[in-house]
């Protein structure tokens, strides 16, 4: 009985569980959309204010302003306050722009030929040559030029409509090499209480050779005709310290990915985030150029962030966006649309959220929408009752079988027991009237009753006319039932 009941209960549980639709969704892999809202364009310019003191003849002050663009690449926002990681060579000019400005202003004012580079040159005219050497830094008491150099770094976020002016940032920390990570921070606080979208950083770089990745960045300033670019690449072998980063290599050897990624770095994707295919997190930055595109790992990024005392974190925009993105990639478009609308309320102009919202609205309620299909199937075919009927039948049969087995077990005992004698009732003589029997409250031992017959041969023996109990010669009442003797 117990075994049958347990078996029936287990079957019922299995049927009930299988009848409930599964609601859990795994987060899909390879999502570059987690990172692309946080990808920005970074442009750097060296701004020089120079005053030439021309005291050859009449003293004159010649003032000029020069802008020398030197860096353009891609950065990634890692904190809602606008903190960005990119490469040092994107934001740190290796050229001596003060010397370049001196050559430029001297050639323009005195109408002489001087190479327009950052090298110090000489002139055949002794007087002009002396004045040119006094124009070069460092500044001295006899300097003929007063030079002030500043670096202006501008970030253009991935928004629509595009930001024409962007926002200014400053260099906070950078590694020692041109391809080392650099940390940038906004000069003025980012507008908005929730800040900017951020990209999640991975814990480590995949060890497996040939691991698929995606590289996202900008080939130009964001605008109607220039959106973020995403390219697929695979991690090659190597990448130990001192190797200059980990190379890229196509496992099928159809494309020379090192050359392809190097060309993208030269076109503006230097410093672009390399996104892992497993969970869509940033595993490194694109470095190199020419025919040698490589990747520096996430540990180098976190090391520079630690030196800058910056803790990468996610914000409210990212939480709302990731929830909507999960629904979108599992094709629950009806549920994804409000999520993307919420993201746009928090961060108006989010290009990725706007595009995904457009797609969600177009597919909402359509044949691809899992939410609509689920609702339709629920309305057309409600939860069937047959699993519950089957479970109830199994339980009923188990209970009946158990009762039958219990009855069979007790039947032999009932057959072996002797039948109980019928209850003895009061006996009366022939012709005697029935009387009410009054019994005493105390109990008496049960005496086997035997019908006695009075005979004429023994007139001295008397019997109770009520119960037939034999009476003694001196008994006036029956000792068993208390009936008076008839003497």
XYZ file of C-alpha atoms in Angstrom:
487
model
C 0.000 0.000 0.000
C 2.727 2.463 0.966
C 4.739 1.637 -2.149
C 1.781 2.099 -4.442
C 0.884 5.419 -2.840
C 4.458 6.745 -3.168
C 4.613 5.650 -6.800
C 1.321 7.330 -7.590
C 2.401 10.520 -5.850
C 5.651 10.648 -7.818
C 3.821 10.190 -11.121
C 1.403 12.979 -10.217
C 4.238 15.361 -9.374
C 6.003 14.639 -12.663
C 2.845 15.232 -14.621
C 2.136 18.479 -12.800
C 5.645 19.782 -13.394
C 5.655 18.929 -17.071
C 2.287 20.631 -17.490
C 3.692 23.996 -16.264
C 5.382 26.087 -19.015
C 9.027 26.966 -18.489
C 9.538 30.697 -17.888
C 13.286 30.966 -17.287
C 15.436 32.377 -20.098
C 19.188 32.102 -20.317
C 21.066 35.203 -21.229
C 22.218 34.729 -24.850
C 25.928 34.791 -25.651
C 27.843 37.078 -27.984
C 25.909 40.249 -27.290
C 27.898 43.256 -28.496
C 24.848 45.404 -27.696
C 25.871 45.331 -24.043
C 28.971 47.352 -24.960
C 28.122 49.440 -28.037
C 26.024 52.073 -26.163
C 29.166 52.855 -24.125
C 31.518 53.125 -27.128
C 32.643 56.708 -27.857
C 34.793 58.559 -30.353
C 37.893 60.231 -28.852
C 39.690 63.076 -30.612
C 42.741 64.880 -29.262
C 44.265 68.188 -30.377
C 47.322 70.059 -29.183
C 46.420 73.728 -28.948
C 49.345 76.177 -29.044
C 49.242 79.891 -28.218
C 52.517 81.501 -29.417
C 53.726 85.079 -29.436
C 56.781 85.979 -31.536
C 58.762 88.989 -30.258
C 60.227 90.445 -33.426
C 62.768 93.117 -32.481
C 64.598 93.063 -35.777
C 64.068 96.634 -36.734
C 60.792 97.843 -35.184
C 59.635 95.812 -32.168
C 56.556 93.827 -32.991
C 54.466 91.194 -31.204
C 53.212 88.547 -33.577
C 50.492 86.310 -32.032
C 49.300 83.069 -33.488
C 47.116 80.120 -32.409
C 47.644 76.687 -33.845
C 45.727 73.428 -33.454
C 47.626 70.239 -34.168
C 45.296 67.196 -34.205
C 47.317 64.161 -33.250
C 44.983 61.525 -31.859
C 41.752 59.895 -32.961
C 40.461 56.612 -31.672
C 37.801 54.803 -29.731
C 37.094 54.784 -26.023
C 34.816 52.880 -23.675
C 32.816 54.337 -20.781
C 33.344 52.239 -17.642
C 31.504 54.340 -15.061
C 28.238 56.334 -15.169
C 30.149 59.501 -14.292
C 31.771 59.391 -17.746
C 35.132 57.793 -16.931
C 36.609 56.387 -20.148
C 39.420 53.986 -21.022
C 41.361 54.230 -24.285
C 45.024 54.160 -25.376
C 47.738 56.558 -24.374
C 48.713 57.294 -27.971
C 45.178 58.531 -28.665
C 45.382 61.284 -26.030
C 49.098 61.944 -25.490
C 50.992 63.708 -28.270
C 54.525 62.344 -28.689
C 55.556 65.317 -30.848
C 57.112 68.520 -29.504
C 54.378 70.862 -30.700
C 56.124 73.889 -29.166
C 59.012 73.450 -31.618
C 56.532 72.800 -34.418
C 54.712 76.044 -33.619
C 58.007 77.990 -33.505
C 59.005 76.721 -36.953
C 55.586 77.565 -38.299
C 55.306 81.119 -36.958
C 58.915 81.992 -37.850
C 58.486 80.755 -41.422
C 55.235 82.666 -41.837
C 56.387 85.958 -40.346
C 59.876 86.167 -41.803
C 58.962 84.422 -45.063
C 61.723 81.842 -44.867
C 61.709 78.145 -45.628
C 61.692 76.002 -42.498
C 60.525 72.370 -42.458
C 57.161 72.085 -40.728
C 58.072 69.459 -38.183
C 59.082 69.291 -34.521
C 62.834 69.382 -35.204
C 65.033 72.380 -34.457
C 66.528 73.896 -37.592
C 69.035 76.571 -38.537
C 69.078 79.461 -41.061
C 71.821 80.810 -43.245
C 71.161 84.358 -42.036
C 73.061 84.722 -38.746
C 70.609 87.257 -37.246
C 67.518 85.246 -38.141
C 69.235 82.061 -37.093
C 69.949 83.497 -33.627
C 66.359 84.723 -33.275
C 65.056 81.314 -34.358
C 67.185 79.489 -31.805
C 65.934 81.878 -29.114
C 62.362 81.077 -30.158
C 62.734 77.367 -29.431
C 61.908 76.099 -25.964
C 62.882 76.003 -23.219
C 62.060 79.569 -22.376
C 64.991 81.839 -21.418
C 65.615 85.498 -20.597
C 66.455 86.202 -24.218
C 63.570 84.132 -25.667
C 61.944 85.584 -28.735
C 58.834 83.389 -28.397
C 56.321 82.901 -25.590
C 54.609 79.541 -26.036
C 51.676 77.977 -24.183
C 50.659 74.408 -25.091
C 47.471 72.687 -23.976
C 45.915 69.389 -24.981
C 42.209 69.364 -25.738
C 40.557 65.954 -25.646
C 36.962 65.753 -26.856
C 34.630 62.799 -26.580
C 31.691 62.258 -28.908
C 29.155 59.814 -27.437
C 27.115 57.315 -29.390
C 23.839 59.291 -29.404
C 21.217 60.442 -31.880
C 20.963 63.205 -32.887
C 24.764 63.321 -32.791
C 26.552 65.692 -30.456
C 28.335 68.272 -32.598
C 30.575 69.591 -29.825
C 30.890 66.509 -27.633
C 32.271 67.039 -24.138
C 35.771 67.752 -22.913
C 37.787 65.279 -20.850
C 41.199 65.259 -19.241
C 43.904 62.644 -18.953
C 43.963 61.185 -15.433
C 46.343 58.234 -15.711
C 48.174 56.367 -18.461
C 50.605 53.517 -18.831
C 54.220 54.042 -19.960
C 53.857 52.887 -23.579
C 51.855 54.408 -26.451
C 49.666 51.296 -26.525
C 49.152 51.271 -22.771
C 45.657 51.977 -21.401
C 44.768 55.543 -20.467
C 42.037 56.802 -18.142
C 40.025 59.907 -19.016
C 37.588 61.841 -16.827
C 35.106 64.590 -17.802
C 36.242 68.154 -17.123
C 32.684 69.054 -16.115
C 30.188 66.606 -14.574
C 28.127 64.598 -17.023
C 24.641 66.028 -17.488
C 21.886 63.804 -16.097
C 21.262 62.215 -12.728
C 21.878 58.668 -13.981
C 24.987 59.473 -16.027
C 26.034 57.529 -19.124
C 25.754 53.930 -20.331
C 28.718 51.780 -19.361
C 30.341 48.590 -20.612
C 30.942 45.583 -18.324
C 34.544 44.441 -17.910
C 35.377 40.735 -17.943
C 37.348 39.016 -15.204
C 39.970 37.597 -17.543
C 40.909 36.927 -21.159
C 39.845 33.535 -22.592
C 42.775 31.148 -22.653
C 41.615 29.052 -25.572
C 43.234 29.779 -28.891
C 40.681 30.694 -31.550
C 38.156 32.113 -29.070
C 35.699 34.299 -31.015
C 35.517 38.012 -30.208
C 33.998 41.189 -31.594
C 35.647 44.608 -31.842
C 33.371 47.665 -31.732
C 34.442 51.227 -32.483
C 34.163 54.298 -34.712
C 35.877 54.974 -38.001
C 34.876 58.625 -37.782
C 32.934 61.117 -35.721
C 29.429 59.745 -34.961
C 26.754 61.134 -37.240
C 23.878 60.200 -39.532
C 26.309 58.560 -41.957
C 28.773 57.176 -39.403
C 27.645 54.590 -36.883
C 29.618 52.244 -34.703
C 31.427 49.439 -36.524
C 31.565 45.860 -35.274
C 34.120 43.390 -36.652
C 34.576 39.721 -35.764
C 38.011 38.392 -34.840
C 39.563 35.407 -33.083
C 42.261 35.308 -30.449
C 45.571 33.864 -31.520
C 48.327 32.209 -29.544
C 50.674 34.216 -27.339
C 50.178 37.514 -25.611
C 52.717 37.093 -22.805
C 54.279 40.094 -21.110
C 56.582 41.952 -23.452
C 54.974 40.598 -26.628
C 53.046 43.804 -27.259
C 49.645 42.177 -26.797
C 47.863 39.075 -27.977
C 47.586 38.614 -31.741
C 44.494 37.767 -33.748
C 44.293 34.691 -35.957
C 41.517 33.109 -37.997
C 41.265 29.390 -37.050
C 40.204 28.562 -40.624
C 42.968 30.763 -42.084
C 40.592 32.382 -44.542
C 41.425 35.946 -43.452
C 44.617 37.500 -42.113
C 42.956 38.967 -39.057
C 46.110 40.640 -37.790
C 46.286 42.738 -40.952
C 42.545 43.394 -40.908
C 42.526 44.556 -37.283
C 45.691 46.607 -37.767
C 44.024 48.476 -40.625
C 40.972 49.179 -38.467
C 43.214 50.542 -35.712
C 44.766 52.984 -38.163
C 41.335 54.106 -39.360
C 40.090 55.131 -35.924
C 39.435 51.986 -33.924
C 42.629 52.116 -31.883
C 41.569 51.580 -28.278
C 38.285 49.932 -29.316
C 36.891 47.380 -26.861
C 37.392 43.709 -27.689
C 34.229 41.908 -26.616
C 34.181 38.290 -25.527
C 31.646 35.976 -27.135
C 30.764 34.163 -23.908
C 28.909 36.904 -22.056
C 29.443 40.090 -24.055
C 31.952 41.655 -21.629
C 35.073 43.651 -22.534
C 38.168 41.427 -22.465
C 40.688 43.958 -23.864
C 41.469 46.907 -26.147
C 42.577 46.961 -29.774
C 46.189 48.118 -30.230
C 48.797 48.143 -32.953
C 48.324 49.211 -36.530
C 49.515 48.623 -40.050
C 49.757 44.890 -40.544
C 49.949 44.032 -36.874
C 46.663 44.379 -34.995
C 46.738 43.036 -31.439
C 44.884 43.156 -28.150
C 45.932 44.152 -24.652
C 44.051 42.305 -21.911
C 41.540 43.416 -19.337
C 44.048 43.019 -16.489
C 46.127 45.868 -17.912
C 42.974 47.975 -18.057
C 42.009 47.294 -14.462
C 45.591 47.954 -13.322
C 45.573 51.478 -14.779
C 42.092 52.093 -13.374
C 43.364 51.085 -9.946
C 46.282 53.520 -10.255
C 43.785 56.248 -11.133
C 41.662 55.186 -8.120
C 38.688 54.533 -10.352
C 36.306 51.657 -9.671
C 34.422 50.561 -12.804
C 30.728 50.152 -12.110
C 27.362 49.850 -13.800
C 24.442 52.247 -13.451
C 20.652 52.445 -13.607
C 20.691 52.792 -17.398
C 22.648 49.561 -17.743
C 20.284 47.636 -15.451
C 17.219 48.677 -17.432
C 18.951 48.129 -20.768
C 20.248 44.651 -19.956
C 16.815 43.508 -18.763
C 15.196 44.739 -21.990
C 18.025 43.270 -24.057
C 17.518 39.828 -22.539
C 13.843 39.890 -23.493
C 14.712 41.133 -26.973
C 17.249 38.391 -27.732
C 14.838 35.718 -26.453
C 12.218 37.160 -28.871
C 9.825 38.500 -26.237
C 9.337 41.701 -28.214
C 6.129 42.766 -26.471
C 7.929 42.751 -23.123
C 11.141 44.266 -24.512
C 9.536 47.399 -25.971
C 8.625 49.047 -22.607
C 12.120 48.260 -21.345
C 13.796 50.108 -24.217
C 11.378 52.996 -23.766
C 12.487 53.216 -20.135
C 16.141 53.289 -21.240
C 15.426 56.189 -23.579
C 13.710 58.045 -20.744
C 16.833 57.663 -18.625
C 19.267 58.452 -21.457
C 17.632 60.165 -24.444
C 19.462 59.585 -27.688
C 20.709 56.076 -26.930
C 21.260 54.867 -30.504
C 21.270 51.151 -29.722
C 18.171 51.266 -27.514
C 16.307 53.350 -30.102
C 17.112 50.898 -32.879
C 16.129 47.867 -30.809
C 12.917 49.601 -29.729
C 12.044 50.185 -33.369
C 12.561 46.508 -34.141
C 10.620 45.410 -31.049
C 7.636 47.544 -31.993
C 7.721 46.214 -35.553
C 7.755 42.583 -34.389
C 5.447 43.026 -31.423
C 2.429 40.760 -31.741
C 3.853 39.089 -34.838
C 4.591 35.434 -35.496
C 8.121 35.769 -34.072
C 6.953 37.264 -30.777
C 7.247 34.521 -28.182
C 5.116 36.486 -25.726
C 2.202 36.680 -28.161
C 2.563 33.041 -29.180
C 2.523 31.976 -25.564
C -0.558 34.067 -24.788
C -2.335 32.759 -27.888
C -1.553 29.144 -27.083
C -2.759 29.661 -23.513
C -6.043 31.191 -24.695
C -6.659 28.632 -27.453
C -5.645 25.589 -25.492
C -5.926 25.956 -21.713
C -4.050 23.657 -19.412
C -5.333 20.108 -20.183
C -7.131 18.209 -17.431
C -6.008 14.737 -18.505
C -2.793 14.773 -16.432
C -4.799 15.489 -13.308
C -7.442 12.852 -14.211
C -4.744 10.259 -14.805
C -3.093 11.117 -11.490
C -6.439 10.907 -9.672
C -7.165 7.535 -11.309
C -3.778 6.187 -10.280
C -4.307 7.340 -6.702
C -7.823 5.793 -6.659
C -6.559 2.469 -7.944
C -3.713 2.505 -5.439
C -6.117 3.182 -2.574
C -8.513 0.437 -3.744
C -5.710 -2.056 -4.147
C -4.402 -1.265 -0.686
C -7.851 -1.740 0.852
C -8.261 -5.088 -0.927
C -4.868 -6.316 0.276
C -5.708 -5.259 3.830
C -9.046 -7.126 3.636
C -7.342 -10.251 2.339
C -4.837 -10.106 5.170
C -7.543 -9.939 7.846
C -9.979 -12.531 6.305
C -8.237 -15.714 7.665
C -8.256 -14.307 11.196
C -11.989 -13.670 10.985
C -12.688 -17.220 9.726
C -10.653 -18.912 12.523
C -12.428 -17.092 15.366
C -15.276 -19.168 16.984
C -18.762 -17.746 16.706
C -20.018 -15.919 19.751
C -22.933 -17.556 21.583
C -26.226 -15.747 21.278
C -27.168 -13.580 24.178
C -29.215 -15.420 26.740
C -32.643 -14.002 27.293
C -35.083 -14.630 30.148
C -36.902 -17.985 30.125
C -40.485 -18.405 31.144
C -42.549 -21.469 32.163
C -45.417 -22.539 29.983
C -48.394 -20.475 30.766
C -46.457 -17.937 32.906
C -47.026 -14.246 32.297
C -44.160 -12.045 31.195
C -42.957 -9.713 33.881
C -40.500 -6.812 33.945
C -37.099 -7.984 35.039
C -35.449 -5.692 37.550
C -31.715 -6.276 37.786
C -29.401 -5.141 40.493
C -26.786 -2.500 39.897
C -23.921 -4.779 40.912
C -22.539 -7.241 38.480
C -22.764 -10.979 38.913
C -20.756 -13.768 37.421
C -22.226 -15.249 34.348
C -23.795 -18.609 35.157
C -24.514 -20.922 32.300
C -28.236 -21.025 31.885
C -29.935 -24.358 31.581
C -33.596 -24.963 31.134
C -34.787 -27.090 34.068
C -37.927 -29.190 34.005
C -39.896 -29.812 37.214
C -41.078 -33.353 37.731
C -43.626 -34.837 40.103
C -41.127 -37.384 41.409
C -39.063 -34.661 43.167
C -41.577 -32.256 44.768
C -39.019 -30.832 47.185
C -36.919 -29.194 44.426
C -38.043 -25.664 43.535
C -37.066 -23.482 40.632
C -37.462 -19.763 39.958
C -40.440 -19.208 37.769
C -38.701 -16.183 36.211
C -35.253 -17.324 35.294
C -35.371 -21.086 36.107
C -32.650 -20.864 38.770
C -32.797 -23.678 41.334
C -33.988 -22.490 44.725
C -33.253 -23.847 48.130
C -35.969 -24.855 50.561
C -35.650 -21.625 52.572
C -35.236 -19.219 49.605
C -37.965 -16.652 49.453
C -36.399 -14.790 46.566
C -34.312 -15.940 43.621
C -30.654 -15.376 44.333
C -29.938 -14.648 40.644
C -32.735 -12.414 39.429
C -34.423 -11.456 42.704
C -37.870 -12.783 41.704
C -40.028 -13.919 44.723
C -40.533 -17.642 45.098
C -44.055 -18.981 44.949
C -44.342 -20.575 48.312
